[in-house]
Amino acid sequence: MPERDSQLSDLVELGARRGAAYADARHVEREFEAVSVRDGEVESVTRSGDRGIGFRVVHRGAWGFAATDRVDESSLRTIVDEAFARAEAAASTRTRQVTLAPVAPQRGEYRTTLERDPFAVPVAERIALLRAADANLKGPHAVSRRGSIAAYRTRKHLVTSEGTDVRQEIVESGAGVSVTAVKAGAKPAQRYDGRLTRQAGWEFIEHLDLAGRAARYRDDAEAMLDAPLAAERPTTLVFTPEFLALLVHESCGHPTEADRVLEYEVAFAGTTFMWPKDRGALRYGSEHVSMTADATVPGGMGTFGWDDDGVPAMRTKLIDRGTFVGYLTSRETAAALGVPVAIGSARAEGWQHFPIVRMVNVSLDPGRQSYDALIKGVAEGLLMESPASYSLDDKRQNFHFSTQSARVIRNGVLEGYARGVSFQSLTPAFWGRCDGVADDWELHGFLSCAKGEPLQLMRVGHGAAHARFRDVPIEVRG
């Protein structure tokens, strides 16, 4: 059943009458459609959706939360009772009272700017585009080819006891292709990208040029089958924006989440190595490294009008010319850390989830030189094109990454491929080796950043440009 106009405000008023220090009610409706093609044949056409109401209170200094997918009066009274009961239970064990950093009441609407609604595109048109891409994935050694196109729509309405009343409609589009090549006597090669998503309409899918991308992935996979092993020694690495997007996500986005700092996430996600005493002092990277959290970037998967605390979209610096300076916060964690709200990062996957601190769009700031100038500054090195496997410690201080495809750079020119390349580093040591960032900044989107207990998957954005790192020790495995 759809939400009635006064339903959320009625819930919030009931929470206030029962003595809540704060209450909010959030109606969320989600739609999802995806088409998948495998080896030229339609593999699946998927549609799903859900809607419901989440209700929060701060009572006796603790949060209480409950949710329902039913909107009859009895169900709504039940979630109020459940939220207060859970706040009572939490208050009996909590060592720190919940305090919310102040934010002015918000009113308004936010909608994704679209040229063409992806849900309105005929399925036959989506399949035809995927089959055109699949044709270009075919190669002499390609044994598995896949492609998919997806569309997401989220409608939210948030009402709080402080006077906030905001509505949002967010539409996202994504696509991807992948190929696996196999040859006798050679290690199988895969080429894929899972980060081609944007808060946009069908125009973004057309912008991706899936057919051209598929041909490039096929050529990369075929070339990697015959590529020689790289030389295992410290070398200069240039990373593509899509590779750096993942490095920024793992090595800056997660350790600057304030709930990890406050050790709310110790049991599941882990903590951090970037503590409050380190703000303004910790040398995170070289002077070329600045990173910004920005919920206002057009098209970002972490872009919105307001977060689930009702904080308007903002931007704030996390790393400033190599120095750690800021955190991703919710209203609760900002107050606990004693800092003003500089970014709103409280988001929930759906109506049935409690908002927690999540990345918005966390990006490496662009430099001023061109990509060509960056490459010409490499006498001998490797271009790391896309991440493959990776692992990290629970503080995001130590990591290991391998690559799907590495291009050899010699005297400023790309020459063929090398295989078997991976690297391990401490986060500050890695970013400290950065001696240049190009100006070709581009945005990437992640669909399923996993965090929280119960687990929540969140869509987040990351921008980056090509960047160069000197004397990086690499490992080579055949």
Coordinates of C-alpha atoms in Angstrom, one line a residue:
M1 CA 0.0 0.0 0.0
P2 CA 1.3 3.5 -0.7
E3 CA 2.1 6.0 2.0
R4 CA -0.6 8.4 3.1
D5 CA 0.3 12.0 3.2
S6 CA 0.1 12.4 7.0
Q7 CA 1.3 9.0 7.9
L8 CA 5.0 9.9 8.7
S9 CA 4.1 13.1 10.5
D10 CA 1.5 11.1 12.6
L11 CA 4.2 8.6 13.6
V12 CA 6.7 11.3 14.5
E13 CA 4.1 13.2 16.6
L14 CA 3.2 9.9 18.4
G15 CA 6.8 9.4 19.2
A16 CA 7.2 12.9 20.6
R17 CA 4.0 12.5 22.7
R18 CA 5.4 9.3 24.2
G19 CA 8.5 11.2 25.3
A20 CA 11.1 10.7 22.6
A21 CA 13.9 13.3 22.5
Y22 CA 14.0 12.8 18.8
A23 CA 11.9 10.8 16.2
D24 CA 12.0 10.3 12.5
A25 CA 10.0 8.3 10.0
R26 CA 11.2 7.3 6.6
H27 CA 9.1 5.9 3.7
V28 CA 11.3 4.2 1.0
E29 CA 10.1 2.6 -2.2
R30 CA 12.7 0.8 -4.4
E31 CA 12.5 -0.6 -8.0
F32 CA 15.1 -2.7 -9.8
E33 CA 15.3 -4.1 -13.4
A34 CA 18.2 -5.9 -15.0
V35 CA 18.8 -7.7 -18.3
S36 CA 21.7 -10.2 -18.7
V37 CA 23.1 -11.8 -21.8
R38 CA 25.6 -14.8 -21.7
D39 CA 27.4 -16.0 -24.8
G40 CA 24.9 -14.2 -27.0
E41 CA 21.8 -15.6 -25.4
V42 CA 19.4 -13.9 -22.9
E43 CA 20.3 -15.3 -19.5
S44 CA 17.8 -13.4 -17.4
V45 CA 15.4 -10.5 -17.2
T46 CA 14.9 -9.5 -13.5
R47 CA 12.4 -7.2 -11.9
S48 CA 12.0 -6.5 -8.2
G49 CA 10.8 -3.9 -5.7
D50 CA 9.8 -3.2 -2.2
R51 CA 8.5 -0.5 0.0
G52 CA 8.0 0.2 3.7
I53 CA 8.5 2.5 6.6
G54 CA 11.4 2.8 9.1
F55 CA 10.8 4.6 12.4
R56 CA 13.5 5.8 14.8
V57 CA 13.4 7.3 18.3
V58 CA 16.0 8.6 20.7
H59 CA 14.6 7.7 24.1
R60 CA 16.5 7.5 27.5
G61 CA 19.6 8.4 25.6
A62 CA 19.5 5.4 23.2
W63 CA 18.3 4.6 19.7
G64 CA 15.2 2.5 19.1
F65 CA 14.3 1.4 15.5
A66 CA 11.6 -0.7 13.9
A67 CA 10.3 -1.1 10.4
T68 CA 7.3 -2.5 8.6
D69 CA 6.1 -3.1 5.0
R70 CA 2.5 -2.7 6.1
V71 CA 0.8 0.7 6.5
D72 CA -2.4 -0.1 8.4
E73 CA -2.9 1.6 11.7
S74 CA -2.2 -1.5 13.8
S75 CA 1.1 -2.2 12.1
L76 CA 2.2 1.4 12.5
R77 CA 1.3 1.4 16.2
T78 CA 3.3 -1.8 16.6
I79 CA 6.6 -0.3 15.1
V80 CA 6.2 2.6 17.6
D81 CA 5.9 0.2 20.5
E82 CA 8.9 -1.9 19.1
A83 CA 11.1 1.2 18.7
F84 CA 10.5 2.4 22.2
A85 CA 11.0 -1.1 23.6
R86 CA 14.4 -1.4 21.8
A87 CA 15.4 2.0 23.0
E88 CA 14.7 0.9 26.6
A89 CA 16.7 -2.2 26.1
A90 CA 19.6 -0.3 24.5
A91 CA 19.6 2.3 27.3
S92 CA 20.3 -0.4 29.9
T93 CA 23.6 -1.3 28.2
R94 CA 24.7 1.8 26.5
T95 CA 27.8 3.6 28.0
R96 CA 27.4 6.8 25.9
Q97 CA 24.1 8.7 25.5
V98 CA 23.0 9.5 21.9
T99 CA 23.4 13.2 21.1
L100 CA 22.7 14.7 17.7
A101 CA 24.8 17.5 16.3
P102 CA 22.5 20.4 15.4
V103 CA 21.2 20.8 11.8
A104 CA 18.5 23.3 10.7
P105 CA 15.2 21.8 9.7
Q106 CA 15.1 21.0 6.0
R107 CA 12.3 21.2 3.4
G108 CA 12.3 20.4 -0.2
E109 CA 12.6 17.8 -3.0
Y110 CA 15.5 16.3 -4.9
R111 CA 15.3 14.4 -8.2
T112 CA 17.9 12.9 -10.4
T113 CA 18.3 14.8 -13.7
L114 CA 17.4 12.4 -16.5
E115 CA 17.4 12.6 -20.3
R116 CA 15.7 9.2 -20.7
D117 CA 14.2 7.1 -18.0
P118 CA 16.0 3.7 -18.1
F119 CA 12.8 1.9 -16.9
A120 CA 11.1 3.2 -20.1
V121 CA 13.6 1.7 -22.5
P122 CA 12.1 -1.4 -24.2
V123 CA 13.7 -4.7 -23.1
A124 CA 14.3 -5.5 -26.7
E125 CA 16.5 -2.4 -27.1
R126 CA 18.5 -3.3 -24.0
I127 CA 19.0 -6.9 -25.3
A128 CA 20.1 -5.6 -28.8
L129 CA 22.7 -3.4 -27.2
L130 CA 24.1 -6.3 -25.1
R131 CA 24.2 -8.6 -28.1
A132 CA 26.2 -6.0 -30.1
A133 CA 28.7 -5.9 -27.2
D134 CA 28.7 -9.7 -27.0
A135 CA 29.7 -9.9 -30.7
N136 CA 32.8 -7.8 -30.0
L137 CA 33.7 -10.0 -27.0
K138 CA 34.3 -13.0 -29.3
G139 CA 37.9 -13.9 -29.8
P140 CA 40.0 -17.0 -30.7
H141 CA 40.3 -18.0 -27.0
A142 CA 37.2 -16.4 -25.4
V143 CA 35.3 -19.2 -23.6
S144 CA 32.9 -17.1 -21.6
R145 CA 31.2 -13.8 -22.4
R146 CA 28.7 -11.9 -20.3
G147 CA 27.0 -8.5 -20.3
S148 CA 24.3 -6.8 -18.3
I149 CA 22.3 -3.6 -18.0
A150 CA 20.5 -2.5 -14.8
A151 CA 18.3 0.3 -13.6
Y152 CA 17.5 1.4 -10.1
R153 CA 14.9 3.8 -8.7
T154 CA 14.6 4.9 -5.0
R155 CA 11.8 7.2 -3.7
K156 CA 12.3 8.5 -0.1
H157 CA 10.2 10.7 2.2
L158 CA 11.7 11.7 5.5
V159 CA 9.9 13.5 8.3
T160 CA 11.6 14.3 11.7
S161 CA 10.4 15.7 15.0
E162 CA 12.7 18.7 14.4
G163 CA 10.6 19.9 11.4
T164 CA 12.5 18.3 8.5
D165 CA 10.2 17.1 5.6
V166 CA 12.1 16.1 2.4
R167 CA 11.3 14.0 -0.6
Q168 CA 13.8 12.4 -3.0
E169 CA 13.6 10.4 -6.2
I170 CA 17.0 8.9 -7.3
V171 CA 17.5 7.0 -10.5
E172 CA 20.7 5.1 -11.3
S173 CA 21.8 3.2 -14.4
G174 CA 24.6 0.7 -14.8
A175 CA 26.1 -1.8 -17.3
G176 CA 29.1 -4.1 -17.6
V177 CA 30.7 -6.6 -19.9
S178 CA 33.2 -9.4 -19.2
V179 CA 35.3 -12.0 -21.0
T180 CA 37.3 -15.0 -20.0
A181 CA 40.0 -16.3 -22.4
V182 CA 41.7 -19.7 -22.1
K183 CA 44.7 -21.1 -24.0
A184 CA 46.6 -24.4 -23.4
G185 CA 49.7 -23.8 -21.4
A186 CA 48.7 -20.3 -20.3
K187 CA 47.0 -18.9 -17.2
P188 CA 43.4 -18.0 -18.0
A189 CA 42.8 -14.2 -18.4
Q190 CA 39.7 -12.3 -17.4
R191 CA 38.8 -8.7 -18.3
Y192 CA 35.8 -7.0 -16.7
D193 CA 34.6 -3.9 -14.9
G194 CA 31.9 -3.8 -12.2
R195 CA 32.0 -0.1 -11.6
L196 CA 30.2 1.4 -14.6
T197 CA 27.3 2.9 -12.7
R198 CA 26.0 6.5 -12.5
Q199 CA 23.1 8.4 -11.1
A200 CA 21.7 9.1 -14.5
G201 CA 19.3 7.8 -17.1
W202 CA 19.7 5.7 -20.3
E203 CA 22.0 8.3 -21.7
F204 CA 24.8 7.0 -19.4
I205 CA 24.4 3.5 -20.9
E206 CA 24.8 4.9 -24.4
H207 CA 27.8 7.0 -23.2
L208 CA 29.6 3.8 -22.1
D209 CA 30.0 2.5 -25.7
L210 CA 29.6 -1.1 -24.6
A211 CA 30.5 -2.4 -28.0
G212 CA 33.8 -0.5 -28.1
R213 CA 34.6 -1.4 -24.5
A214 CA 33.9 -5.1 -25.3
A215 CA 36.4 -5.0 -28.1
R216 CA 39.1 -3.5 -25.9
Y217 CA 38.4 -6.1 -23.1
R218 CA 38.7 -8.9 -25.7
D219 CA 42.0 -7.6 -26.9
D220 CA 43.3 -7.2 -23.4
A221 CA 42.4 -10.8 -22.4
E222 CA 43.8 -12.3 -25.6
A223 CA 47.1 -10.3 -25.1
M224 CA 47.4 -11.3 -21.5
L225 CA 47.5 -15.0 -22.5
D226 CA 50.8 -14.6 -24.3
A227 CA 52.2 -11.8 -22.1
P228 CA 55.6 -12.4 -20.4
L229 CA 55.9 -12.2 -16.6
A230 CA 56.8 -8.8 -15.3
A231 CA 60.2 -8.3 -13.6
E232 CA 59.9 -8.5 -9.8
R233 CA 61.5 -5.3 -8.6
P234 CA 60.5 -1.8 -7.4
T235 CA 59.1 0.1 -10.4
T236 CA 57.0 3.1 -11.4
L237 CA 53.3 2.3 -11.5
V238 CA 50.7 4.4 -13.2
F239 CA 47.1 3.6 -12.2
T240 CA 44.0 4.2 -14.2
P241 CA 41.1 6.1 -12.6
E242 CA 39.0 3.0 -12.2
F243 CA 41.8 1.2 -10.3
L244 CA 42.4 4.2 -8.1
A245 CA 38.6 4.4 -7.4
L246 CA 38.8 1.1 -5.5
L247 CA 42.1 2.1 -3.7
V248 CA 40.4 5.4 -2.6
H249 CA 37.4 3.4 -1.4
E250 CA 39.3 1.0 0.7
S251 CA 42.3 3.0 1.9
C252 CA 40.6 6.4 2.5
G253 CA 36.8 6.0 2.5
H254 CA 36.5 3.2 5.0
P255 CA 39.2 4.4 7.6
T256 CA 37.6 7.9 7.7
E257 CA 34.1 6.5 8.6
A258 CA 33.5 8.0 12.1
D259 CA 31.6 4.9 13.4
R260 CA 34.8 2.9 12.9
V261 CA 36.7 5.5 14.8
L262 CA 34.2 5.3 17.7
E263 CA 34.5 1.5 17.5
Y264 CA 30.8 0.9 16.7
E265 CA 31.9 -1.4 13.8
V266 CA 34.7 -3.3 15.6
A267 CA 32.9 -6.7 15.5
F268 CA 32.1 -6.8 11.8
A269 CA 33.8 -4.1 9.7
G270 CA 36.8 -3.2 11.8
T271 CA 38.3 0.1 13.0
T272 CA 40.8 2.5 11.6
F273 CA 44.4 3.8 11.8
M274 CA 43.2 7.5 11.5
W275 CA 42.3 8.5 15.1
P276 CA 41.1 12.0 16.3
K277 CA 44.5 12.9 17.7
D278 CA 45.9 12.4 14.1
R279 CA 43.7 15.1 12.5
G280 CA 45.9 17.8 11.0
A281 CA 49.1 15.8 11.9
L282 CA 49.0 12.3 10.2
R283 CA 51.0 12.2 7.0
Y284 CA 48.7 10.1 4.8
G285 CA 50.4 10.7 1.5
S286 CA 52.5 13.1 -0.6
E287 CA 51.7 16.7 -1.3
H288 CA 50.0 15.6 -4.6
V289 CA 47.3 13.6 -2.7
S290 CA 44.1 15.4 -1.7
M291 CA 40.8 13.6 -1.2
T292 CA 37.3 15.0 -0.9
A293 CA 33.9 13.7 0.2
D294 CA 31.3 15.3 -1.9
A295 CA 27.5 14.4 -1.9
T296 CA 26.8 17.1 -4.5
V297 CA 28.8 15.7 -7.5
P298 CA 26.4 15.5 -10.5
G299 CA 25.8 11.9 -11.4
G300 CA 27.6 10.4 -8.3
M301 CA 26.3 7.2 -6.8
G302 CA 26.8 8.9 -3.4
T303 CA 24.9 12.1 -4.5
F304 CA 21.6 13.1 -2.8
G305 CA 19.6 16.0 -1.6
W306 CA 19.7 14.9 2.1
D307 CA 21.1 11.9 3.9
D308 CA 18.9 9.8 6.2
D309 CA 19.5 12.1 9.1
G310 CA 18.1 15.0 7.0
V311 CA 21.5 16.6 6.6
P312 CA 21.7 18.5 3.2
A313 CA 24.3 17.4 0.7
M314 CA 27.8 18.9 1.5
R315 CA 31.4 18.5 0.5
T316 CA 34.4 18.3 2.9
K317 CA 38.1 17.6 2.7
L318 CA 39.4 14.3 4.1
I319 CA 43.0 14.5 3.0
D320 CA 44.5 17.9 2.2
R321 CA 47.9 17.9 0.3
G322 CA 48.9 14.7 2.0
T323 CA 47.6 15.4 5.5
F324 CA 44.6 13.7 7.1
V325 CA 42.0 16.4 8.1
G326 CA 38.4 15.1 8.2
Y327 CA 35.9 12.3 8.7
L328 CA 32.7 11.0 7.2
T329 CA 30.1 11.5 10.0
S330 CA 26.4 11.1 10.9
R331 CA 24.8 13.6 13.3
E332 CA 25.4 11.2 16.2
T333 CA 29.1 10.5 15.4
A334 CA 29.8 14.2 14.7
A335 CA 28.5 15.0 18.2
A336 CA 30.4 12.2 19.8
L337 CA 33.6 13.4 18.2
G338 CA 32.9 17.0 19.1
V339 CA 33.0 18.3 15.5
P340 CA 30.4 20.3 13.6
V341 CA 28.5 18.5 10.8
A342 CA 30.7 19.0 7.7
I343 CA 29.2 16.2 5.7
G344 CA 26.0 14.1 6.0
S345 CA 26.9 10.4 5.7
A346 CA 24.0 8.6 7.5
R347 CA 22.4 6.3 5.0
A348 CA 20.4 3.1 5.1
E349 CA 20.1 0.5 2.3
G350 CA 16.3 0.3 2.6
W351 CA 13.3 1.1 4.7
Q352 CA 14.1 -1.9 6.9
H353 CA 17.6 -0.8 7.8
F354 CA 19.0 1.6 10.4
P355 CA 21.0 4.5 8.9
I356 CA 24.8 4.1 9.5
V357 CA 27.8 6.0 8.4
R358 CA 28.4 5.3 4.7
M359 CA 30.7 6.9 2.1
V360 CA 29.2 9.5 -0.2
N361 CA 31.4 10.3 -3.3
V362 CA 34.9 10.1 -1.9
S363 CA 37.4 11.1 -4.6
L364 CA 41.1 11.7 -5.3
D365 CA 41.3 15.4 -6.4
P366 CA 42.6 16.0 -10.0
G367 CA 46.0 17.3 -10.7
R368 CA 47.0 19.9 -13.3
Q369 CA 49.1 17.8 -15.8
S370 CA 47.8 15.8 -18.7
Y371 CA 47.8 12.0 -18.9
D372 CA 50.3 12.2 -21.7
A373 CA 52.7 14.3 -19.6
L374 CA 52.3 11.8 -16.7
I375 CA 53.2 8.8 -18.9
K376 CA 56.1 10.6 -20.6
G377 CA 57.7 11.0 -17.2
V378 CA 58.1 7.2 -16.9
A379 CA 61.3 5.7 -18.3
E380 CA 60.3 2.2 -17.3
G381 CA 57.1 1.1 -15.5
L382 CA 53.7 -0.4 -15.7
L383 CA 50.2 0.9 -16.3
M384 CA 47.8 -0.9 -13.9
E385 CA 44.5 -1.0 -15.8
S386 CA 41.9 -2.7 -13.5
P387 CA 42.0 -4.4 -10.2
A388 CA 41.6 -8.2 -9.9
S389 CA 41.8 -9.8 -6.4
Y390 CA 42.5 -7.7 -3.3
S391 CA 42.6 -8.1 0.5
L392 CA 42.9 -5.6 3.4
D393 CA 43.3 -5.6 7.1
D394 CA 40.5 -4.5 9.5
K395 CA 42.1 -1.0 9.9
R396 CA 42.6 -0.4 6.2
Q397 CA 46.2 0.2 7.0
N398 CA 47.7 -2.7 5.1
F399 CA 46.5 -4.0 1.7
H400 CA 47.4 -6.3 -1.2
F401 CA 46.1 -5.8 -4.8
S402 CA 46.6 -7.6 -8.1
T403 CA 45.6 -6.5 -11.6
Q404 CA 43.6 -7.9 -14.5
S405 CA 45.8 -6.2 -17.1
A406 CA 49.2 -4.4 -16.9
R407 CA 50.7 -2.5 -19.8
V408 CA 54.4 -2.0 -20.1
I409 CA 55.6 1.6 -20.2
R410 CA 59.1 2.2 -21.7
N411 CA 60.5 5.7 -22.3
G412 CA 57.0 7.3 -22.0
V413 CA 55.3 4.9 -24.5
L414 CA 53.0 1.9 -23.9
E415 CA 54.6 -1.3 -25.2
G416 CA 52.7 -4.5 -24.9
Y417 CA 51.5 -6.3 -21.7
A418 CA 53.0 -8.0 -18.6
R419 CA 51.2 -10.5 -16.4
G420 CA 51.4 -11.7 -12.8
V421 CA 51.6 -8.2 -11.3
S422 CA 50.5 -7.5 -7.7
F423 CA 51.6 -5.2 -4.9
Q424 CA 51.4 -4.9 -1.1
S425 CA 51.8 -1.8 1.0
L426 CA 50.9 0.2 4.1
T427 CA 48.4 2.9 3.2
P428 CA 50.6 6.0 4.1
A429 CA 53.6 4.5 2.4
F430 CA 51.7 3.8 -0.8
W431 CA 50.1 7.3 -1.1
G432 CA 53.5 8.8 -0.1
R433 CA 55.0 7.4 -3.3
C434 CA 52.6 9.4 -5.5
D435 CA 54.5 12.1 -7.4
G436 CA 51.8 13.2 -9.9
V437 CA 48.1 13.2 -10.6
A438 CA 46.7 13.9 -14.1
D439 CA 43.8 16.2 -14.9
D440 CA 41.6 13.5 -16.6
W441 CA 39.3 13.1 -13.5
E442 CA 36.4 10.7 -14.0
L443 CA 33.6 9.3 -11.8
H444 CA 33.0 5.6 -11.0
G445 CA 30.2 4.0 -9.0
F446 CA 30.1 1.0 -6.7
L447 CA 26.9 -0.9 -6.2
S448 CA 27.4 -3.0 -3.2
C449 CA 29.7 -1.6 -0.5
A450 CA 29.1 -4.0 2.4
K451 CA 29.0 -2.9 6.0
G452 CA 27.0 -3.2 9.2
E453 CA 25.4 -6.0 11.1
P454 CA 22.8 -6.9 9.9
L455 CA 24.7 -6.4 6.6
Q456 CA 23.7 -3.5 4.4
L457 CA 24.8 -2.9 0.8
M458 CA 25.3 0.7 -0.3
R459 CA 25.9 2.4 -3.6
V460 CA 28.8 4.9 -3.4
G461 CA 30.8 7.0 -5.8
H462 CA 34.5 7.6 -6.3
G463 CA 36.3 9.9 -8.7
A464 CA 40.0 9.8 -9.7
A465 CA 42.4 10.6 -12.5
H466 CA 45.5 8.7 -13.7
A467 CA 48.2 9.0 -11.0
R468 CA 51.9 8.0 -10.9
F469 CA 53.7 6.2 -8.0
R470 CA 57.5 5.8 -7.8
D471 CA 59.6 2.8 -6.6
V472 CA 56.6 0.6 -5.7
P473 CA 57.8 -3.0 -4.8
I474 CA 55.8 -5.4 -6.9
E475 CA 55.3 -9.2 -6.6
V476 CA 55.0 -11.4 -9.6
R477 CA 53.1 -14.7 -9.7
G478 CA 52.8 -16.8 -12.8

